Amino acid sequence: MQPALGLWIPLLLLLQVLPGQPQSLKEESTPSSVNCDQNQPVYELVKRVPGSVDEDGLCHCVVHLPNNLIPMNQLEQLQSITQVLMDKYDQELSREAPTYNLLCLELEGARDLVTQLMAKEGGTETEDLLSHLQSQIANASLTLKLLADSDQRSLRAYRQEVDILEGRLSDCEREKWQKASGPPLPPGSCAHGGLQKVSRPLVVQLNWRGFSHMAGVWGRDSAPDLDSSLYWVAPLSKDGRYFDYYRLYESYDDLVLMKNYVERAMGYGDGSGNTVYENFMYFNYYGTRDIAKVNLSSNTVVLQRPLPSATYNNRFSYAGVSWKDIDFAGDEKGLWVLYATEESKGNLVVSRLNTSTLAVEKTWHTSQYKPAMSGAFMACGVLYALRPLSTRQEEIFYAFDTTTGRERRLSIPLDKMLETLHGINYSPLDHKLYVYNDGYLINYDLSFRALKQKQSKPPA
């Protein structure tokens, strides 16, 4: 990369004099003589040229250069090659630079979780497994320190080992949850009493466009369709606003291995409020209050209409997340849109949409100021709102039930690997949250309260 840049700089200097055209060159000189012969010119090609010195001590001369001094086509080709190399270097650097710090954070979180689980397990059979995992995490932390100055290939291989270790730990945590809260919910089921807790974050990978694309959104199809295994990823442009590309993966394995994907150009989306519902992507049309529907099979906009009274252009976005004035959500009950209006004075408004026409079917008004939230999602017709507690933790602090119209306060912690949660999507199929966390794809398992069974009275 450096040799290309070093070659480029002198070529730019030579271009200051256009081939075949008379030029007026300004060169530093000593005012002792009017003849430019005695000066040391900036351009070595210009020597022994008669001229004159003005009152400021600047030498003026006229020269004619041959037309073939610098072939312009070769110069343009060199510029193109240099730009390609710079882009490749930046992309590779952006992928690898944050890996070490993120691995440290993941191991620290895993170590804390094992300690908590061991304190609660007592003398059960799981204790042996946890002790083994604790030993593996300690060894992994030591190895990571040794690899800090190693090459990136070793770091990538180590990344895979940490992923395997995290997967085993997540399985252990999920098994403990099932013992405490009963059997897991079937896909698309709302037979529960509301959200109870959120698991630790599981880092899937860095988004496919690199670390510089900090804002974005990803997830599964939010419709409870058992036949759908679609995953999608939509990193925004580097400025954090423009939704211009997305990828579709037919399975989770394809996503992790970055294979068998379809990449599409979009070019007219605004912010990270996208969601996918029944194989259609919904998003805020750039620079307007319009909501749009894209057929993922053909990548064509099939429907677009304004969302009545909705503010846009960063008027009432979430705290720390710009350009997310209009936020789509899908769950077991349908397709929703979360936004604010001038009439609501910035408080969050929830509307259920007709997926065929994008018309608003019903609207609810909440008491919560949208710019004070960091994000929100829907699950079983209940709105859950988040707010930041620190750079490493959020709190799900508020719930609004659209079935009853009642709101309630919550205090459910949600740990995060990096500071800002951009796109947040819930999947009814696996009851997970899919979060885009400063360039990384993260997911969480959600645990819901079991319904209280009414005790039947004994026969008289």
Short mmCIF file of N, CA and C in Angstrom, two decimals, residues 322-405:
data_model
loop_
_atom_site.label_atom_id
_atom_site.label_comp_id
_atom_site.label_asym_id
_atom_site.label_seq_id
_atom_site.Cartn_x
_atom_site.Cartn_y
_atom_site.Cartn_z
N SER A 322 -29.37 7.67 15.54
CA SER A 322 -29.92 8.67 14.63
C SER A 322 -30.71 8.04 13.49
N TRP A 323 -31.60 8.85 12.90
CA TRP A 323 -32.35 8.52 11.68
C TRP A 323 -33.29 7.33 11.86
N LYS A 324 -33.71 7.06 13.08
CA LYS A 324 -34.62 5.95 13.32
C LYS A 324 -35.96 6.49 13.83
N ASP A 325 -36.48 7.47 13.11
CA ASP A 325 -37.77 8.05 13.49
C ASP A 325 -38.91 7.04 13.35
N ILE A 326 -38.81 6.22 12.31
CA ILE A 326 -39.85 5.22 12.02
C ILE A 326 -39.23 3.83 12.16
N ASP A 327 -39.78 3.06 13.10
CA ASP A 327 -39.19 1.77 13.49
C ASP A 327 -40.23 0.67 13.33
N PHE A 328 -39.95 -0.28 12.45
CA PHE A 328 -40.88 -1.39 12.22
C PHE A 328 -40.61 -2.54 13.18
N ALA A 329 -41.65 -3.31 13.49
CA ALA A 329 -41.51 -4.47 14.36
C ALA A 329 -42.54 -5.51 13.95
N GLY A 330 -42.14 -6.77 14.03
CA GLY A 330 -43.05 -7.87 13.73
C GLY A 330 -43.10 -8.83 14.90
N ASP A 331 -44.25 -9.45 15.15
CA ASP A 331 -44.35 -10.44 16.22
C ASP A 331 -45.48 -11.41 15.92
N GLU A 332 -45.93 -12.13 16.95
CA GLU A 332 -46.97 -13.14 16.78
C GLU A 332 -48.32 -12.53 16.37
N LYS A 333 -48.50 -11.23 16.68
CA LYS A 333 -49.80 -10.58 16.43
C LYS A 333 -49.85 -9.80 15.13
N GLY A 334 -48.70 -9.61 14.45
CA GLY A 334 -48.74 -8.89 13.19
C GLY A 334 -47.57 -7.95 12.98
N LEU A 335 -47.77 -6.97 12.10
CA LEU A 335 -46.75 -5.99 11.74
C LEU A 335 -47.08 -4.67 12.41
N TRP A 336 -46.06 -4.07 13.04
CA TRP A 336 -46.24 -2.84 13.80
C TRP A 336 -45.27 -1.78 13.31
N VAL A 337 -45.59 -0.52 13.63
CA VAL A 337 -44.66 0.57 13.38
C VAL A 337 -44.65 1.48 14.61
N LEU A 338 -43.45 1.83 15.05
CA LEU A 338 -43.23 2.65 16.25
C LEU A 338 -42.68 3.99 15.80
N TYR A 339 -43.27 5.08 16.26
CA TYR A 339 -42.86 6.40 15.79
C TYR A 339 -43.35 7.47 16.78
N ALA A 340 -43.20 8.73 16.44
CA ALA A 340 -43.70 9.83 17.26
C ALA A 340 -44.30 10.88 16.33
N THR A 341 -45.12 11.74 16.90
CA THR A 341 -45.75 12.81 16.13
C THR A 341 -45.59 14.13 16.87
N GLU A 342 -45.84 15.23 16.17
CA GLU A 342 -45.83 16.52 16.84
C GLU A 342 -46.98 16.60 17.84
N GLU A 343 -48.12 15.99 17.50
CA GLU A 343 -49.26 15.99 18.41
C GLU A 343 -48.97 15.22 19.70
N SER A 344 -48.17 14.17 19.61
CA SER A 344 -47.83 13.39 20.81
C SER A 344 -46.69 14.02 21.60
N LYS A 345 -46.16 15.14 21.08
CA LYS A 345 -45.04 15.86 21.72
C LYS A 345 -43.80 14.98 21.87
N GLY A 346 -43.62 14.09 20.92
CA GLY A 346 -42.45 13.23 20.92
C GLY A 346 -42.64 11.91 21.65
N ASN A 347 -43.78 11.71 22.30
CA ASN A 347 -44.02 10.43 22.97
C ASN A 347 -44.24 9.33 21.94
N LEU A 348 -43.87 8.12 22.31
CA LEU A 348 -43.93 7.00 21.38
C LEU A 348 -45.37 6.64 21.04
N VAL A 349 -45.60 6.41 19.75
CA VAL A 349 -46.90 5.98 19.23
C VAL A 349 -46.72 4.61 18.62
N VAL A 350 -47.67 3.71 18.87
CA VAL A 350 -47.64 2.34 18.34
C VAL A 350 -48.84 2.16 17.41
N SER A 351 -48.58 1.72 16.19
CA SER A 351 -49.67 1.45 15.25
C SER A 351 -49.52 0.06 14.65
N ARG A 352 -50.65 -0.64 14.52
CA ARG A 352 -50.65 -1.92 13.81
C ARG A 352 -51.01 -1.66 12.35
N LEU A 353 -50.25 -2.28 11.44
CA LEU A 353 -50.42 -2.03 10.02
C LEU A 353 -51.10 -3.20 9.32
N ASN A 354 -51.85 -2.87 8.29
CA ASN A 354 -52.36 -3.87 7.37
C ASN A 354 -51.24 -4.20 6.38
N THR A 355 -50.80 -5.44 6.35
CA THR A 355 -49.64 -5.79 5.52
C THR A 355 -49.94 -5.69 4.02
N SER A 356 -51.18 -5.76 3.65
CA SER A 356 -51.54 -5.69 2.23
C SER A 356 -51.55 -4.26 1.71
N THR A 357 -52.03 -3.33 2.55
CA THR A 357 -52.20 -1.94 2.09
C THR A 357 -51.29 -0.94 2.81
N LEU A 358 -50.65 -1.36 3.91
CA LEU A 358 -49.86 -0.49 4.78
C LEU A 358 -50.71 0.58 5.44
N ALA A 359 -52.01 0.40 5.44
CA ALA A 359 -52.89 1.32 6.15
C ALA A 359 -52.82 1.04 7.65
N VAL A 360 -52.97 2.09 8.46
CA VAL A 360 -52.97 1.95 9.91
C VAL A 360 -54.32 1.38 10.35
N GLU A 361 -54.29 0.23 11.03
CA GLU A 361 -55.51 -0.41 11.50
C GLU A 361 -55.95 0.12 12.87
N LYS A 362 -54.97 0.33 13.76
CA LYS A 362 -55.29 0.83 15.10
C LYS A 362 -54.03 1.47 15.68
N THR A 363 -54.23 2.47 16.53
CA THR A 363 -53.11 3.22 17.10
C THR A 363 -53.26 3.34 18.61
N TRP A 364 -52.12 3.24 19.31
CA TRP A 364 -52.06 3.42 20.77
C TRP A 364 -51.01 4.49 21.08
N HIS A 365 -51.28 5.31 22.09
CA HIS A 365 -50.36 6.34 22.51
C HIS A 365 -49.79 5.98 23.88
N THR A 366 -48.47 6.07 24.00
CA THR A 366 -47.82 5.75 25.27
C THR A 366 -47.44 7.04 26.00
N SER A 367 -46.97 6.89 27.22
CA SER A 367 -46.57 8.03 28.04
C SER A 367 -45.06 8.26 28.00
N GLN A 368 -44.35 7.53 27.16
CA GLN A 368 -42.90 7.58 27.17
C GLN A 368 -42.35 8.40 26.01
N TYR A 369 -41.41 9.31 26.34
CA TYR A 369 -40.77 10.17 25.36
C TYR A 369 -39.79 9.34 24.53
N LYS A 370 -40.03 9.28 23.22
CA LYS A 370 -39.25 8.39 22.36
C LYS A 370 -37.75 8.70 22.37
N PRO A 371 -37.31 9.96 22.31
CA PRO A 371 -35.86 10.22 22.34
C PRO A 371 -35.17 9.86 23.65
N ALA A 372 -35.94 9.52 24.70
CA ALA A 372 -35.33 9.07 25.96
C ALA A 372 -35.08 7.57 25.95
N MET A 373 -35.65 6.87 24.98
CA MET A 373 -35.44 5.43 24.84
C MET A 373 -34.23 5.17 23.94
N SER A 374 -33.62 4.02 24.11
CA SER A 374 -32.55 3.62 23.19
C SER A 374 -33.06 2.66 22.12
N GLY A 375 -34.27 2.14 22.30
CA GLY A 375 -34.86 1.23 21.32
C GLY A 375 -36.10 0.58 21.88
N ALA A 376 -36.77 -0.22 21.05
CA ALA A 376 -37.99 -0.90 21.47
C ALA A 376 -38.24 -2.08 20.54
N PHE A 377 -39.07 -3.03 21.01
CA PHE A 377 -39.49 -4.15 20.17
C PHE A 377 -40.86 -4.62 20.64
N MET A 378 -41.51 -5.41 19.81
CA MET A 378 -42.82 -5.97 20.12
C MET A 378 -42.71 -7.48 20.28
N ALA A 379 -43.45 -8.04 21.26
CA ALA A 379 -43.54 -9.49 21.44
C ALA A 379 -44.93 -9.80 21.96
N CYS A 380 -45.70 -10.57 21.19
CA CYS A 380 -47.07 -10.95 21.56
C CYS A 380 -47.95 -9.74 21.81
N GLY A 381 -47.77 -8.71 20.98
CA GLY A 381 -48.61 -7.53 21.09
C GLY A 381 -48.24 -6.60 22.23
N VAL A 382 -47.12 -6.85 22.88
CA VAL A 382 -46.67 -6.00 23.99
C VAL A 382 -45.42 -5.24 23.55
N LEU A 383 -45.43 -3.94 23.75
CA LEU A 383 -44.27 -3.11 23.47
C LEU A 383 -43.31 -3.16 24.66
N TYR A 384 -42.04 -3.40 24.38
CA TYR A 384 -40.99 -3.36 25.41
C TYR A 384 -39.98 -2.29 25.01
N ALA A 385 -39.71 -1.35 25.92
CA ALA A 385 -38.82 -0.23 25.64
C ALA A 385 -37.54 -0.34 26.46
N LEU A 386 -36.43 0.09 25.85
CA LEU A 386 -35.12 0.02 26.50
C LEU A 386 -34.57 1.42 26.73
N ARG A 387 -33.69 1.51 27.72
CA ARG A 387 -32.93 2.74 27.95
C ARG A 387 -31.53 2.36 28.41
N PRO A 388 -30.53 3.19 28.12
CA PRO A 388 -29.15 2.85 28.51
C PRO A 388 -28.90 3.11 29.99
N LEU A 389 -28.20 2.17 30.63
CA LEU A 389 -27.74 2.36 32.00
C LEU A 389 -26.25 2.70 32.03
N SER A 390 -25.50 2.16 31.09
CA SER A 390 -24.07 2.42 30.99
C SER A 390 -23.63 2.02 29.58
N THR A 391 -22.33 2.08 29.34
CA THR A 391 -21.82 1.68 28.03
C THR A 391 -21.87 0.17 27.83
N ARG A 392 -22.15 -0.57 28.89
CA ARG A 392 -22.16 -2.04 28.80
C ARG A 392 -23.49 -2.66 29.23
N GLN A 393 -24.49 -1.84 29.53
CA GLN A 393 -25.76 -2.43 29.96
C GLN A 393 -26.94 -1.52 29.62
N GLU A 394 -28.02 -2.17 29.20
CA GLU A 394 -29.30 -1.51 28.97
C GLU A 394 -30.31 -2.05 29.98
N GLU A 395 -31.46 -1.39 30.04
CA GLU A 395 -32.54 -1.87 30.90
C GLU A 395 -33.84 -1.84 30.11
N ILE A 396 -34.54 -2.97 30.10
CA ILE A 396 -35.91 -2.98 29.58
C ILE A 396 -36.77 -2.46 30.73
N PHE A 397 -37.22 -1.22 30.60
CA PHE A 397 -37.81 -0.53 31.75
C PHE A 397 -39.31 -0.31 31.65
N TYR A 398 -39.90 -0.59 30.49
CA TYR A 398 -41.30 -0.20 30.27
C TYR A 398 -41.97 -1.20 29.34
N ALA A 399 -43.24 -1.48 29.63
CA ALA A 399 -44.04 -2.37 28.78
C ALA A 399 -45.42 -1.76 28.59
N PHE A 400 -45.94 -1.89 27.37
CA PHE A 400 -47.29 -1.41 27.06
C PHE A 400 -48.03 -2.53 26.33
N ASP A 401 -49.12 -2.99 26.91
CA ASP A 401 -49.90 -4.10 26.35
C ASP A 401 -51.00 -3.54 25.46
N THR A 402 -50.91 -3.80 24.16
CA THR A 402 -51.92 -3.27 23.24
C THR A 402 -53.26 -4.00 23.37
N THR A 403 -53.26 -5.17 23.98
CA THR A 403 -54.52 -5.90 24.17
C THR A 403 -55.36 -5.26 25.27
N THR A 404 -54.72 -4.87 26.36
CA THR A 404 -55.45 -4.28 27.50
C THR A 404 -55.32 -2.77 27.57
N GLY A 405 -54.32 -2.20 26.86
CA GLY A 405 -54.09 -0.77 26.95
C GLY A 405 -53.37 -0.35 28.22
#
